[in-house]
Short mmCIF file of N, CA, C and O and ligand atoms in Angstrom, two decimals:
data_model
loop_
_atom_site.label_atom_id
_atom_site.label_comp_id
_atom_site.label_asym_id
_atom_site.label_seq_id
_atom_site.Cartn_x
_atom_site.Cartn_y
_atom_site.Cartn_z
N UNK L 139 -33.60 -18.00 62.83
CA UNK L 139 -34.44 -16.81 62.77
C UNK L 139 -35.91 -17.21 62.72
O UNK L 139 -36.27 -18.34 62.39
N UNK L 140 -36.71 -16.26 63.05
CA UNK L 140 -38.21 -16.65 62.77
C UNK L 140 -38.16 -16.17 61.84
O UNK L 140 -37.32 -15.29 61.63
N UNK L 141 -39.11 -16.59 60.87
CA UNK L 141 -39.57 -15.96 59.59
C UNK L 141 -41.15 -16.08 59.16
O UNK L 141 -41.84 -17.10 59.17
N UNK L 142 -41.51 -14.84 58.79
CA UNK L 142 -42.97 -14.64 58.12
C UNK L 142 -42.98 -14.88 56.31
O UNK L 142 -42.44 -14.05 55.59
N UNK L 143 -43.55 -15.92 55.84
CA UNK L 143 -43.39 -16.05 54.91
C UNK L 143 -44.82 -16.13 54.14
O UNK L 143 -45.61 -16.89 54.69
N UNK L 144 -45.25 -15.55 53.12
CA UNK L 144 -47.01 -15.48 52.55
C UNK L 144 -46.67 -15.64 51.04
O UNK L 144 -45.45 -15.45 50.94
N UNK L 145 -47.12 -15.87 49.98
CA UNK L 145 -47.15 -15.65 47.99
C UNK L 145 -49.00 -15.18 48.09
O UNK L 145 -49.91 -15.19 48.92
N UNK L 146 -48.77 -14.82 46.77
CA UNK L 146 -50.24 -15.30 46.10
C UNK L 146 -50.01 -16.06 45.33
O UNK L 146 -48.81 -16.19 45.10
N UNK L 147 -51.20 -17.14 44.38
CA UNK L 147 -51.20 -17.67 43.33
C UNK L 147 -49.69 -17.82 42.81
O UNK L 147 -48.80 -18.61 43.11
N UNK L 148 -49.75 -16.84 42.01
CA UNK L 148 -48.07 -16.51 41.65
C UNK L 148 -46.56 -16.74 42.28
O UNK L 148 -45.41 -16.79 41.84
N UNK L 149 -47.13 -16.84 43.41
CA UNK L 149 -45.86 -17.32 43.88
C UNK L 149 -45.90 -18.29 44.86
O UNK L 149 -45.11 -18.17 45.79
N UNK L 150 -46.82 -19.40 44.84
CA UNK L 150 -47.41 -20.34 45.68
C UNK L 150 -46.56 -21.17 45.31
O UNK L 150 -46.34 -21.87 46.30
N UNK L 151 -45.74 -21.64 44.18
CA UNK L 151 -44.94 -22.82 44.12
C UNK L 151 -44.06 -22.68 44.71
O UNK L 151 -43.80 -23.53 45.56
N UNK L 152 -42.88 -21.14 44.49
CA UNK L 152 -41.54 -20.98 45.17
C UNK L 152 -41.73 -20.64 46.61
O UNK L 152 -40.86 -20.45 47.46
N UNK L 153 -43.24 -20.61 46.73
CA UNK L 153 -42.86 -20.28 48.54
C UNK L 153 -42.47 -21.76 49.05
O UNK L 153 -41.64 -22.08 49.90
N UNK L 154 -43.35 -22.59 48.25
CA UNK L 154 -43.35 -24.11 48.79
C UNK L 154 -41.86 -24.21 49.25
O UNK L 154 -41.43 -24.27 50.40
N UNK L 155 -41.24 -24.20 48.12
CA UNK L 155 -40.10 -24.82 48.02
C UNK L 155 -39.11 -23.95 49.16
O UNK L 155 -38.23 -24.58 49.74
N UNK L 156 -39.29 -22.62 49.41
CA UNK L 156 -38.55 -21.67 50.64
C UNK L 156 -38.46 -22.27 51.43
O UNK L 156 -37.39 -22.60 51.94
N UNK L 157 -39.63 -22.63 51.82
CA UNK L 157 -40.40 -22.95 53.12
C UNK L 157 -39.63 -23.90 53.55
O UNK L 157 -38.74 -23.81 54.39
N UNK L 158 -40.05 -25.00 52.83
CA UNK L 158 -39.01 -26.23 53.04
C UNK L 158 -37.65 -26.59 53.27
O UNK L 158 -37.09 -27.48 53.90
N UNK L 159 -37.19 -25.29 52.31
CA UNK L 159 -35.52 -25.18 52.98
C UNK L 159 -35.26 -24.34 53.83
O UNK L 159 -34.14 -24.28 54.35
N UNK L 160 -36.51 -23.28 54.22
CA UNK L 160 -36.24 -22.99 55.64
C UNK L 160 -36.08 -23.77 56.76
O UNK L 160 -35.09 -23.81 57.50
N UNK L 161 -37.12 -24.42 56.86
CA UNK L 161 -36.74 -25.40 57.55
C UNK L 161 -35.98 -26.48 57.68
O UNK L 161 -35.83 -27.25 58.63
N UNK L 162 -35.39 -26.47 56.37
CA UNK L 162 -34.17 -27.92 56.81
C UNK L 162 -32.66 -26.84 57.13
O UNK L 162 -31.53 -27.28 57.33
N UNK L 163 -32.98 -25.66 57.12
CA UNK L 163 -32.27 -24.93 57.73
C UNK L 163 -31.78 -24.51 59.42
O UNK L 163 -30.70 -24.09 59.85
N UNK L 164 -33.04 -24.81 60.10
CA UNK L 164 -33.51 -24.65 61.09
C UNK L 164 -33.88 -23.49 61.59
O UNK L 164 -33.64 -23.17 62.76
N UNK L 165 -34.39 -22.90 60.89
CA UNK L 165 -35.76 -21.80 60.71
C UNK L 165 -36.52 -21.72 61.36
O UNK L 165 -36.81 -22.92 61.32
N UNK L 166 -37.42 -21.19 62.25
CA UNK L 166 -38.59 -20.92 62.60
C UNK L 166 -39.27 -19.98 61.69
O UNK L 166 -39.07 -18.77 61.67
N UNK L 167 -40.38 -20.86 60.67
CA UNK L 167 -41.37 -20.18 59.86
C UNK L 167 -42.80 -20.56 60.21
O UNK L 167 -43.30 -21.43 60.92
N UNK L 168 -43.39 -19.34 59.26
CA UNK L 168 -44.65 -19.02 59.87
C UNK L 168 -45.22 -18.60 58.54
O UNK L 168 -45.12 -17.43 58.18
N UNK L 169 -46.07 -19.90 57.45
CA UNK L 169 -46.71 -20.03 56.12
C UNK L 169 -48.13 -19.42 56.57
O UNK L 169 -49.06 -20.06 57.07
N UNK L 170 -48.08 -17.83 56.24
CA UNK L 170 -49.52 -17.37 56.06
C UNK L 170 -50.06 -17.38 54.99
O UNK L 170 -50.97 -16.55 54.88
N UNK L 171 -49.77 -18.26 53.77
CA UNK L 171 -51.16 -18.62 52.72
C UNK L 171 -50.54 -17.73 51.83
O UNK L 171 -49.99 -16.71 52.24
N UNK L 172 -50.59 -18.04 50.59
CA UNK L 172 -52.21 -19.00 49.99
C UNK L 172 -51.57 -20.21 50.39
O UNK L 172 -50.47 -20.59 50.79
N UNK L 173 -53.08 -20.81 50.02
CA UNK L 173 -52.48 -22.17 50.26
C UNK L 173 -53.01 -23.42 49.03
O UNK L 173 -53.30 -24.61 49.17
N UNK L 174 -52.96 -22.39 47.65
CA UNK L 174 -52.92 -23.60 46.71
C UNK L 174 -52.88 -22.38 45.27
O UNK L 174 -53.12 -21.22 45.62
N UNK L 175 -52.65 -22.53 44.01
CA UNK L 175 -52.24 -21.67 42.66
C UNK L 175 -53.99 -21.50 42.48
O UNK L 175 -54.54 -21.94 41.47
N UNK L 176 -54.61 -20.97 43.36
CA UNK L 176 -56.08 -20.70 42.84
C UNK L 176 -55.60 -18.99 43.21
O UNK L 176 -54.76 -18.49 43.95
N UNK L 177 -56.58 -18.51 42.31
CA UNK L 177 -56.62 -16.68 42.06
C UNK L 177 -56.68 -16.13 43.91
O UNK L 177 -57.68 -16.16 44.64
N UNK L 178 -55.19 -15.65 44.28
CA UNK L 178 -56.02 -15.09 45.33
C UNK L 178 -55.84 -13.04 45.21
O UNK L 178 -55.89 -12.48 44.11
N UNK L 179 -55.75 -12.67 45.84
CA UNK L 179 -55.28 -10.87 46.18
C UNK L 179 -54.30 -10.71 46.78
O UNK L 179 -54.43 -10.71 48.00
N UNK L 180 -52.81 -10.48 46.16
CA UNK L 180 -51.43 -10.79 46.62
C UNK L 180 -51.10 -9.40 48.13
O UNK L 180 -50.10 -9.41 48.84
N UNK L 181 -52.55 -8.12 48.26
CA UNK L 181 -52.43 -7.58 49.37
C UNK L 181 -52.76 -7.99 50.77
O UNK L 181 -52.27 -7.80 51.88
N UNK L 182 -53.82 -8.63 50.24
CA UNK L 182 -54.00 -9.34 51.87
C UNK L 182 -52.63 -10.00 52.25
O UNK L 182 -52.14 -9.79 53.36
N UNK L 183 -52.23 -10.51 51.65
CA UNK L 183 -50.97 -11.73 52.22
C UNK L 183 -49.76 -10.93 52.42
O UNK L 183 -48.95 -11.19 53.31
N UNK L 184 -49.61 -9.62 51.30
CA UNK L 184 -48.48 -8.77 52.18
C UNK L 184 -49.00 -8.40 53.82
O UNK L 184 -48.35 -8.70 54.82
N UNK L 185 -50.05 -7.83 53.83
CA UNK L 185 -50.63 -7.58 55.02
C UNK L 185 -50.56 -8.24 56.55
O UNK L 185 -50.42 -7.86 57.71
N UNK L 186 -50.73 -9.48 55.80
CA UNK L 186 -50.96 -10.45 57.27
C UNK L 186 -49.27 -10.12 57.43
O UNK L 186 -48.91 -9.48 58.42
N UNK L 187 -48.31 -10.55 56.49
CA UNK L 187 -46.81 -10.75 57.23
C UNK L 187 -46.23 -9.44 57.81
O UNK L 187 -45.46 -9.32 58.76
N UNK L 188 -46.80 -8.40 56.96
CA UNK L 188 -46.07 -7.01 57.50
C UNK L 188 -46.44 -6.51 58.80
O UNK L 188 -45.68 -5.89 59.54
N UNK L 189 -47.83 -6.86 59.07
CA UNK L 189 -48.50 -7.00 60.62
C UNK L 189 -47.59 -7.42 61.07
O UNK L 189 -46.94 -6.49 61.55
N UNK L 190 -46.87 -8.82 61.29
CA UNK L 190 -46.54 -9.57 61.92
C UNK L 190 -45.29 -8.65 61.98
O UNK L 190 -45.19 -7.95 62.99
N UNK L 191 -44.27 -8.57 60.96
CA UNK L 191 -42.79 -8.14 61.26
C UNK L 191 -42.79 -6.84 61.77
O UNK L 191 -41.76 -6.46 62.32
N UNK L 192 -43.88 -5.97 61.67
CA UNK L 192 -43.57 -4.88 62.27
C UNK L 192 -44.11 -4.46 63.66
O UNK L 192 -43.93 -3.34 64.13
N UNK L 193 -44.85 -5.60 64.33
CA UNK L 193 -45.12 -6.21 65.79
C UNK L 193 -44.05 -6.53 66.51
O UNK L 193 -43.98 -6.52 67.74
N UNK L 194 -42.82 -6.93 65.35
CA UNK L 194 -41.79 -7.53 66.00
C UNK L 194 -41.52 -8.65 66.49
O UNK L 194 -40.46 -9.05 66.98
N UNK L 195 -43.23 -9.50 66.23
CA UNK L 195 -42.88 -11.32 66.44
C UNK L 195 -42.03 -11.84 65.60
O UNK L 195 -41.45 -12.89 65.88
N UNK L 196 -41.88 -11.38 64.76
CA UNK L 196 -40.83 -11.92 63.46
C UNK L 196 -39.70 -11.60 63.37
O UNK L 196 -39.75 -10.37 63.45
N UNK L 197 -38.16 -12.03 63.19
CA UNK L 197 -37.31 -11.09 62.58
C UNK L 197 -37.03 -10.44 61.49
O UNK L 197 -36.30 -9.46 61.37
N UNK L 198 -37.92 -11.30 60.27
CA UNK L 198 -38.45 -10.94 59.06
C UNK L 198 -39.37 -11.71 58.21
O UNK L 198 -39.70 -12.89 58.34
N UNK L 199 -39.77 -10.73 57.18
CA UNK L 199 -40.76 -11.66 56.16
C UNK L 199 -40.16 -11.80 54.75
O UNK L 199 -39.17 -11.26 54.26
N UNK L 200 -41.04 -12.67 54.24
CA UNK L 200 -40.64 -13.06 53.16
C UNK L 200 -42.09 -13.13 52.06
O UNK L 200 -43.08 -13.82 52.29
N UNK L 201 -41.91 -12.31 50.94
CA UNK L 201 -43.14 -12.23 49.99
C UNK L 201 -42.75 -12.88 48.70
O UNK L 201 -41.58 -12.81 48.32
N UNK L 202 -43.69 -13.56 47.97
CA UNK L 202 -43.57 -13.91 46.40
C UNK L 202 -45.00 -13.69 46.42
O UNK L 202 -45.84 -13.80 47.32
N UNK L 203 -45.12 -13.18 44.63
CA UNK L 203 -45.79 -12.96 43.88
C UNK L 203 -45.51 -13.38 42.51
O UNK L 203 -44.57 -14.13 42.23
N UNK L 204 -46.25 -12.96 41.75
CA UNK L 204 -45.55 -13.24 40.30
C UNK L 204 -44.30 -12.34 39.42
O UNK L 204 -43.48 -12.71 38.57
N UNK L 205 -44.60 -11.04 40.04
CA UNK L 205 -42.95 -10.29 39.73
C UNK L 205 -42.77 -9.80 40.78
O UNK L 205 -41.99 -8.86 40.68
N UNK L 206 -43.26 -10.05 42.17
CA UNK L 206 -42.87 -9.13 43.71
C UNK L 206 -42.87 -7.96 43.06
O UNK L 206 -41.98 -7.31 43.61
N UNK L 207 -43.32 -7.35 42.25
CA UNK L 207 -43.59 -5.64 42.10
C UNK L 207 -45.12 -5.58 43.50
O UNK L 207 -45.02 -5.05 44.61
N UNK L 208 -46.13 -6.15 43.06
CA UNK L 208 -47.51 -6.17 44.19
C UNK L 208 -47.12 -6.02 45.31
O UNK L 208 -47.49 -5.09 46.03
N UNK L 209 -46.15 -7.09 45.72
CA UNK L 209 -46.11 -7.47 47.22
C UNK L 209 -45.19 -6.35 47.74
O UNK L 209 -45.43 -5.76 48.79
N UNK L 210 -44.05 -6.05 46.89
CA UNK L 210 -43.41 -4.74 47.15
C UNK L 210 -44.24 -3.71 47.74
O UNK L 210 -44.11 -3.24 48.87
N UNK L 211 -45.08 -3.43 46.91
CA UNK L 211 -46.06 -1.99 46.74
C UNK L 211 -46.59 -1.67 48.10
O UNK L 211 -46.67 -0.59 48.69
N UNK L 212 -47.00 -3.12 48.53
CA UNK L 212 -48.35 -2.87 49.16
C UNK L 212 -47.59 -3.11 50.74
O UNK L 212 -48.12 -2.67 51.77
N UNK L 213 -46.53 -3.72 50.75
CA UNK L 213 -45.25 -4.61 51.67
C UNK L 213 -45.09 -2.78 52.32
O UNK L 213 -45.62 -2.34 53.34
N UNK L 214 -44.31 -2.11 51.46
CA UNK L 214 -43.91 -0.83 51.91
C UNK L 214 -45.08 0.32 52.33
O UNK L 214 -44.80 1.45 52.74
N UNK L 215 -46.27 -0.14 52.15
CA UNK L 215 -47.56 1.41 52.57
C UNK L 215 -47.33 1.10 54.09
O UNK L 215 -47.60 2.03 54.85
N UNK L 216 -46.82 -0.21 54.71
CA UNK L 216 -46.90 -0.20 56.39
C UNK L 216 -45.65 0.41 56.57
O UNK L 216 -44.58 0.04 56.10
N UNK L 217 -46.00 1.96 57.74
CA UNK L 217 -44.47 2.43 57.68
C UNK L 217 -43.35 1.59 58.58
O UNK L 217 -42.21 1.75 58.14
N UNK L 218 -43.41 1.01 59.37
CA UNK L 218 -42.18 -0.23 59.93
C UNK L 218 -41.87 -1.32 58.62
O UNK L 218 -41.39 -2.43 58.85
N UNK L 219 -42.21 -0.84 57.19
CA UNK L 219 -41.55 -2.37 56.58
C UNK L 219 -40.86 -1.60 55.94
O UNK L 219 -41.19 -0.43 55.77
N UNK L 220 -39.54 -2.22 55.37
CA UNK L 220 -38.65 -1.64 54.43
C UNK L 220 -38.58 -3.20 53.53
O UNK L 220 -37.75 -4.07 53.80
N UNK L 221 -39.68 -3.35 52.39
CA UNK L 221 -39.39 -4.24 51.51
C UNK L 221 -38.44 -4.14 50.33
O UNK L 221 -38.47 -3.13 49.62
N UNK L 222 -37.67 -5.06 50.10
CA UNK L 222 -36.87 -5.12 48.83
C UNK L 222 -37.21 -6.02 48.12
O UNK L 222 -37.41 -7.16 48.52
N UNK L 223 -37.37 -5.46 46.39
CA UNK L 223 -38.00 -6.78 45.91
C UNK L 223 -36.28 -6.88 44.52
O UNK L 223 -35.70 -6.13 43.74
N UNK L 224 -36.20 -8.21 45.00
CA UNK L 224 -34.42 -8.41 44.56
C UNK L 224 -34.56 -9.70 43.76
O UNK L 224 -35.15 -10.64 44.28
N UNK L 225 -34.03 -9.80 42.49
CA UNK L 225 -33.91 -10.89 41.70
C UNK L 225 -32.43 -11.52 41.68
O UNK L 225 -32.04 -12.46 40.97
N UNK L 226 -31.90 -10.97 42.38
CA UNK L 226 -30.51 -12.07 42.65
C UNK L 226 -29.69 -11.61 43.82
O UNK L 226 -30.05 -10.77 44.64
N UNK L 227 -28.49 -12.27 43.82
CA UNK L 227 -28.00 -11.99 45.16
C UNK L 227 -27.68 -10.86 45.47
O UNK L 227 -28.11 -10.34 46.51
N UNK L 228 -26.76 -10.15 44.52
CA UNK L 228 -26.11 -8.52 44.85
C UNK L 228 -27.40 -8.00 45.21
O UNK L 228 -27.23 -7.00 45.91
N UNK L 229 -28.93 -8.31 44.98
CA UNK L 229 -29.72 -7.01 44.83
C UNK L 229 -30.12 -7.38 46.33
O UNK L 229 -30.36 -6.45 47.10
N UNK L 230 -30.21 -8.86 46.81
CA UNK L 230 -30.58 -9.05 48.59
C UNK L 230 -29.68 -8.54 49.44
O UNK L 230 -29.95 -7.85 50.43
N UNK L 231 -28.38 -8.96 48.99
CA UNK L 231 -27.37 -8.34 49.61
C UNK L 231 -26.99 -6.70 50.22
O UNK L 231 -26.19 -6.45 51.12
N UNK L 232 -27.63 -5.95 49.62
CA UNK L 232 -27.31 -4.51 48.80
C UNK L 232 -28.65 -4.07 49.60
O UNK L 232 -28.47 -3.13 50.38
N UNK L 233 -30.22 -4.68 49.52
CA UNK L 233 -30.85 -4.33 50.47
C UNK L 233 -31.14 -4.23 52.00
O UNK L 233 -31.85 -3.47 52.67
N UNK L 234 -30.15 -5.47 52.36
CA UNK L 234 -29.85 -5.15 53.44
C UNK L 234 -28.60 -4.14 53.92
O UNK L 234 -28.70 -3.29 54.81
N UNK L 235 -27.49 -4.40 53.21
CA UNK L 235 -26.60 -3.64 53.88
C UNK L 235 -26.88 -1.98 53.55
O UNK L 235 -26.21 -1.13 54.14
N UNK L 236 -27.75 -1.66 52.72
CA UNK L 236 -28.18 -0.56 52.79
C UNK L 236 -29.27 -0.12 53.34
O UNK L 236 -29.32 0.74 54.22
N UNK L 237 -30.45 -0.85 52.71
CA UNK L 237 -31.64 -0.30 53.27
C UNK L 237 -32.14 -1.25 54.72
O UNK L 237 -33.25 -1.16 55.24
N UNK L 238 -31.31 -1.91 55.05
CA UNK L 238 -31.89 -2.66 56.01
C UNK L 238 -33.13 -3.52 55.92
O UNK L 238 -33.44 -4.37 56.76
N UNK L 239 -33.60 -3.32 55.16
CA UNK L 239 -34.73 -4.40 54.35
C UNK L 239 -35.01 -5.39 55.88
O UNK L 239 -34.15 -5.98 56.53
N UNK L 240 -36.75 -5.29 56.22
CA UNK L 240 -36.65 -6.57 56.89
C UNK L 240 -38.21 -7.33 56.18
O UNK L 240 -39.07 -7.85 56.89
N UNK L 241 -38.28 -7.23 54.69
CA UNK L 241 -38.89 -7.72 54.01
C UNK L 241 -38.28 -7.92 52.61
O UNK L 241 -38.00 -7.02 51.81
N UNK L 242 -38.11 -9.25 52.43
CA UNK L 242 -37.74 -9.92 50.95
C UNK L 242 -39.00 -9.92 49.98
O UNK L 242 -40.01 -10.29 50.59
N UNK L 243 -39.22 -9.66 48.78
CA UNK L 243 -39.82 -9.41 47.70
C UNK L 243 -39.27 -10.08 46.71
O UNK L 243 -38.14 -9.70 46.42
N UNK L 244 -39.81 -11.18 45.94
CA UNK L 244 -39.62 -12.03 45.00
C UNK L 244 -40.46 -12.17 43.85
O UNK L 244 -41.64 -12.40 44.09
N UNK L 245 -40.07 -12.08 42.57
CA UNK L 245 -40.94 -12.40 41.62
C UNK L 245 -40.75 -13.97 40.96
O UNK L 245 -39.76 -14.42 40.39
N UNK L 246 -41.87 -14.54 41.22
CA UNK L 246 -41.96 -16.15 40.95
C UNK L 246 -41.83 -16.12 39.32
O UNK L 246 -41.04 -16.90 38.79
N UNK L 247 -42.58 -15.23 38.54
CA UNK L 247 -42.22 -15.36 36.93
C UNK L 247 -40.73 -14.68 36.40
O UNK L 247 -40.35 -14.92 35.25
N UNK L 248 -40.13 -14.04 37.07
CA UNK L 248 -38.93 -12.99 36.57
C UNK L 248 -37.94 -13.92 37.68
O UNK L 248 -36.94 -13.22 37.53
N UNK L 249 -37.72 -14.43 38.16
CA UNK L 249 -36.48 -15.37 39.16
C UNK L 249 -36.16 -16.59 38.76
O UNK L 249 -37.20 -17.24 38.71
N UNK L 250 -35.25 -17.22 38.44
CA UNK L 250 -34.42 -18.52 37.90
C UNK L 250 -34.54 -19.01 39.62
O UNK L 250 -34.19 -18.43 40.65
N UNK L 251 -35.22 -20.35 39.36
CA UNK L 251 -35.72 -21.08 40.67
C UNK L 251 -34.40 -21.83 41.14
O UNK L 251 -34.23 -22.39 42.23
N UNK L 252 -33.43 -21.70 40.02
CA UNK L 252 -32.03 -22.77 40.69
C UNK L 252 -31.54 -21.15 41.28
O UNK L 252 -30.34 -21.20 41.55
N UNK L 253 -32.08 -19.89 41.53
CA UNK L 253 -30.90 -18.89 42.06
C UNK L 253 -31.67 -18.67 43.43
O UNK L 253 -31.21 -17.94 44.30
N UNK L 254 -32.77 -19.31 43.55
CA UNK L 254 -34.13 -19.00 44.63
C UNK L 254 -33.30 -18.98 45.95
O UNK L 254 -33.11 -17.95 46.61
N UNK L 255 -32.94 -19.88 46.20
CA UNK L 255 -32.20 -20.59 47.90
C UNK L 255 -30.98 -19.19 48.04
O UNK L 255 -30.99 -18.43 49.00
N UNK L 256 -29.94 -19.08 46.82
CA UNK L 256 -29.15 -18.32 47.04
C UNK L 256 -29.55 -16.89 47.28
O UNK L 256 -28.80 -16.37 48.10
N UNK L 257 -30.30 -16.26 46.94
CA UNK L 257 -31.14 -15.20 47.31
C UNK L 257 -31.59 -14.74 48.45
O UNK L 257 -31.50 -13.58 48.84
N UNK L 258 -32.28 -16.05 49.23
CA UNK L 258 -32.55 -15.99 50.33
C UNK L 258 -31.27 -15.96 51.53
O UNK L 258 -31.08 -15.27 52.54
N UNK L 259 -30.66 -16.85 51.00
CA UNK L 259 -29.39 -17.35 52.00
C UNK L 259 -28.66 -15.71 51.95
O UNK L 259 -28.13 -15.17 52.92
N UNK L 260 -28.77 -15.22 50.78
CA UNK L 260 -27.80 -13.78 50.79
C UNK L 260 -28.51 -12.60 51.48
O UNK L 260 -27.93 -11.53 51.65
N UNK L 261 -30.04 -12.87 51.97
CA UNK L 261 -30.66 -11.66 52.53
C UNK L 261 -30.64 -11.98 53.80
O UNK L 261 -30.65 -10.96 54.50
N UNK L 262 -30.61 -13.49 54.72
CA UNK L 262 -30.89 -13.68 55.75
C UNK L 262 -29.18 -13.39 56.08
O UNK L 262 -28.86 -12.99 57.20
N UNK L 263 -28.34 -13.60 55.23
CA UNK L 263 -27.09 -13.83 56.05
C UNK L 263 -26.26 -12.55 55.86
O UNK L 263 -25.04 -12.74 55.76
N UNK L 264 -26.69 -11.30 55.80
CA UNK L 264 -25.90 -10.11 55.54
C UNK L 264 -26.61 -8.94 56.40
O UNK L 264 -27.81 -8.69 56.46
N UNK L 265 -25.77 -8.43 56.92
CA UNK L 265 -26.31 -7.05 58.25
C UNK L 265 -26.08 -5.52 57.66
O UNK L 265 -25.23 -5.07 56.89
N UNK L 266 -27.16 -4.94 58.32
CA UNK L 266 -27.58 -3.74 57.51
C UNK L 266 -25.92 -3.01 58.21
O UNK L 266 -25.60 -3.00 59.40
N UNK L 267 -25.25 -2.54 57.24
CA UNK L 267 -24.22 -1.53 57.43
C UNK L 267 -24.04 -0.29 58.31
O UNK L 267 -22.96 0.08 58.79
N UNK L 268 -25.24 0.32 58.48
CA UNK L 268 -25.58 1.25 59.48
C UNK L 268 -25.13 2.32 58.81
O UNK L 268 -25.41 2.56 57.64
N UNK L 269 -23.88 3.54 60.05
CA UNK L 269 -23.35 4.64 58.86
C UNK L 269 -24.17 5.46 57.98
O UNK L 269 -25.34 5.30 58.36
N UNK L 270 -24.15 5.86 57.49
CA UNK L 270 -24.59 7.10 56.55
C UNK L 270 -26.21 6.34 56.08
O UNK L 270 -27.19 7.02 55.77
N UNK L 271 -26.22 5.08 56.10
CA UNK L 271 -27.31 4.42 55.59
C UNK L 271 -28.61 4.49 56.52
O UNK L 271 -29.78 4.46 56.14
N UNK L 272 -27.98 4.60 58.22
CA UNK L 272 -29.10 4.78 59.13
C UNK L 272 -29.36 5.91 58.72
O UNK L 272 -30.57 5.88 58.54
N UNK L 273 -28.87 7.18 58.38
CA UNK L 273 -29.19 8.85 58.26
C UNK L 273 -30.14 8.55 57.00
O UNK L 273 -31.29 8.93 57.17
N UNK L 274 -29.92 8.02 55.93
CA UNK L 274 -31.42 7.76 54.69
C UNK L 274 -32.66 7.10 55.73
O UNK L 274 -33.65 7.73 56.07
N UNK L 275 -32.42 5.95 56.05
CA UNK L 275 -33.48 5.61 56.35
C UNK L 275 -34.45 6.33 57.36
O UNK L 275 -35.64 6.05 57.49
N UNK L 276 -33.62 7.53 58.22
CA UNK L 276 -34.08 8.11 58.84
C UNK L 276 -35.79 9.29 58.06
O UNK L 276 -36.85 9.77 58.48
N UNK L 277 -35.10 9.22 56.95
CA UNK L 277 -35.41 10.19 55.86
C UNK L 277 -36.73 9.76 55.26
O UNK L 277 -37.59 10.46 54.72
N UNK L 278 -36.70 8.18 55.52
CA UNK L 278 -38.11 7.57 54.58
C UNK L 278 -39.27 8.11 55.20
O UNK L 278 -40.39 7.84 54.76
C1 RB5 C 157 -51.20 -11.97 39.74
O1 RB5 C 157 -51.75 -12.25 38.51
C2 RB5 C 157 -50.08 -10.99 39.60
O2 RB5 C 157 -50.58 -9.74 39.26
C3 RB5 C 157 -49.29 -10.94 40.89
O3 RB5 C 157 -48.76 -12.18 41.17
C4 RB5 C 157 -48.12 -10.00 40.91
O4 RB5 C 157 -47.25 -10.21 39.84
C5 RB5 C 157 -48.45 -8.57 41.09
O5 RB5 C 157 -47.59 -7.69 41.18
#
């Protein structure tokens, strides 16, 4: 898959570490910043990726912050994003097969970093259900 992946500050360590197993995944990613734990504005960086996924260069993005509540917020004002911000697997899982989610939302202070990989692996590898679930989303 391609993937759009951005943190702020807050979530500049666990993107590192995404990143990296995106790619030993064989991933196509795309690190739009930050690019070090100095203070940045966790909207710009939803911004740049939600541009991107809802252009459609992407098949999805991927946000950390320090509780992905920010990146959520600001992830969902673009109307093509449907962000989910999920602290373990049932909740990645559950966003896609329901809401179709094609934005992951992570909180770097509220997430156990040994559940990080499984999280991801459970949002990239599960398909939105369709059914009664396309008729909500119709609704957003
Ligand atoms: C940054 O201090 C913090 O507010 C941010 O990472 C995030 O948690 C916002 O929702």
């Amino acid at each position: 898959m391609k993937i759009a992946i951005a943190s702020d500050h807050g979530g500049y360590h666990y993107k590192e570490i995404i990143v990296a197993y995106l790619k030993a995944l064989g991933h196509v990613t795309q690190d739009f910043g930050c690019d070090s734990d100095a203070s940045v504005d966790y909207p710009d960086y939803a911004h740049l990726v939600c541009n991107e996924v809802a252009d459609q260069g992407f098949d999805c993005g991927i946000l950390i912050c320090g509780t992905g509540i920010g990146m959520s917020m600001a992830a969902n004002r673009n109307p093509k994003i449907r962000a989910g911000l999920c602290k373990d697997v049932e909740t990645a899982q559950l966003t896609r097969q329901h809401n179709d989610a094609n934005v992951l939302c992570l909180g770097a202070r509220v997430t156990d970093i040994n559940n990080i990989k499984s999280i991801v692996d459970a949002f990239l590898d599960t398909d939105f259900e369709g059914g009664r679930h396309e008729k909500r989303l119709k609704k957003f």
